[in-house]
Amino acid sequence: MSTTSGSGDACDMPVSGSPTVAETKSSQGSSSNPSLVSSVNGVPIALDLENVSLVGRDDEIKILVQAYERIRKRNAPAEICLVRGESGSGKSVLVENLRRVEKKGREFFVMGKYNQYDQDRPYGGFVEATAELSFSVSEIDDAVKHVVNESLTSEEIQLLLSIMPSINLFLPLTLTNEPLETNEQSFNRFMEVYRKFLRCICSEEHPLVLFLDDLQWVDDVSRQLIDSIAKDSKMRNFLLIGAVRQDPSVSGVYDLTSESVLYSSEIVVGALS
């Protein structure tokens, strides 16, 4: 991946260590505890499972919480987690329950959803998630906004705005009327800039969880963007979670690229006995 202009870029600072590729699969849980307590850097955190239909899912929740713990640490490599299961098995509820973690910092948790009848919309789930992220960033102090503004060039911001107009909430630049090129080079350039944008936002203080639901309907360019994120060893303090329906009604199968350099885990949400 080519780097952008500027030395000592806050989004592209070299980091020590490299992530390893691994895969773990969960079996269905059997515990009925109403809460799951863990810790981040020695600080207790708890998931309150009261009033949430997650009975018997403690093992699955534990995998998500452990991934969440890891990416919160200083300089932590990014991770990817795929959640598979039949329609109605509770994949989305399982992931969204991460929002109930008792936070000590100011984490970002954003979500985008793909639609069977909207597969012609490029980057659909990412556009939705980025809109939520942009609103969250615009509501906090100026530190993150300053890093993004200082690290991205005007050309890069224009490229982001052309596909993700919501970032104008905190990036003070007006979109030009120049037509967006749709060749492979321009797509590759956008993916490079979008990853850089994410790296600017993610930090130990502001780790980011980006949840993409219904990946069985993912469009081709979104799939390429996910693959490019999976190959980006510079990503830190970032957890990408994808939920995939896995039943006879869906012909497509979603799998991570075999070239992924990020630590990856997989949760299979089976039927409860």
Short mmCIF file of C-alpha atoms in Angstrom, two decimals, residues 45 57 70 87 117 125 128 136 141 146 208 225 255 258 272:
data_model
loop_
_atom_site.label_atom_id
_atom_site.label_comp_id
_atom_site.label_asym_id
_atom_site.label_seq_id
_atom_site.Cartn_x
_atom_site.Cartn_y
_atom_site.Cartn_z
CA ILE A 45 -16.04 -4.39 32.79
CA ARG A 57 -24.83 -17.59 24.67
CA ARG A 70 -7.62 -6.89 23.11
CA SER A 87 -31.83 -16.43 10.28
CA TYR A 117 -32.70 -5.43 -2.53
CA GLY A 125 -23.07 -0.84 4.99
CA GLU A 128 -24.33 3.79 7.12
CA SER A 136 -20.15 10.43 17.15
CA ASP A 141 -13.77 17.03 21.85
CA HIS A 146 -7.74 17.68 14.68
CA LEU A 208 -13.60 1.56 17.21
CA LEU A 225 -12.89 -2.84 1.10
CA ASP A 255 -15.39 -15.67 3.82
CA SER A 258 -6.92 -15.83 2.72
CA LEU A 272 -29.98 -23.74 21.49
#
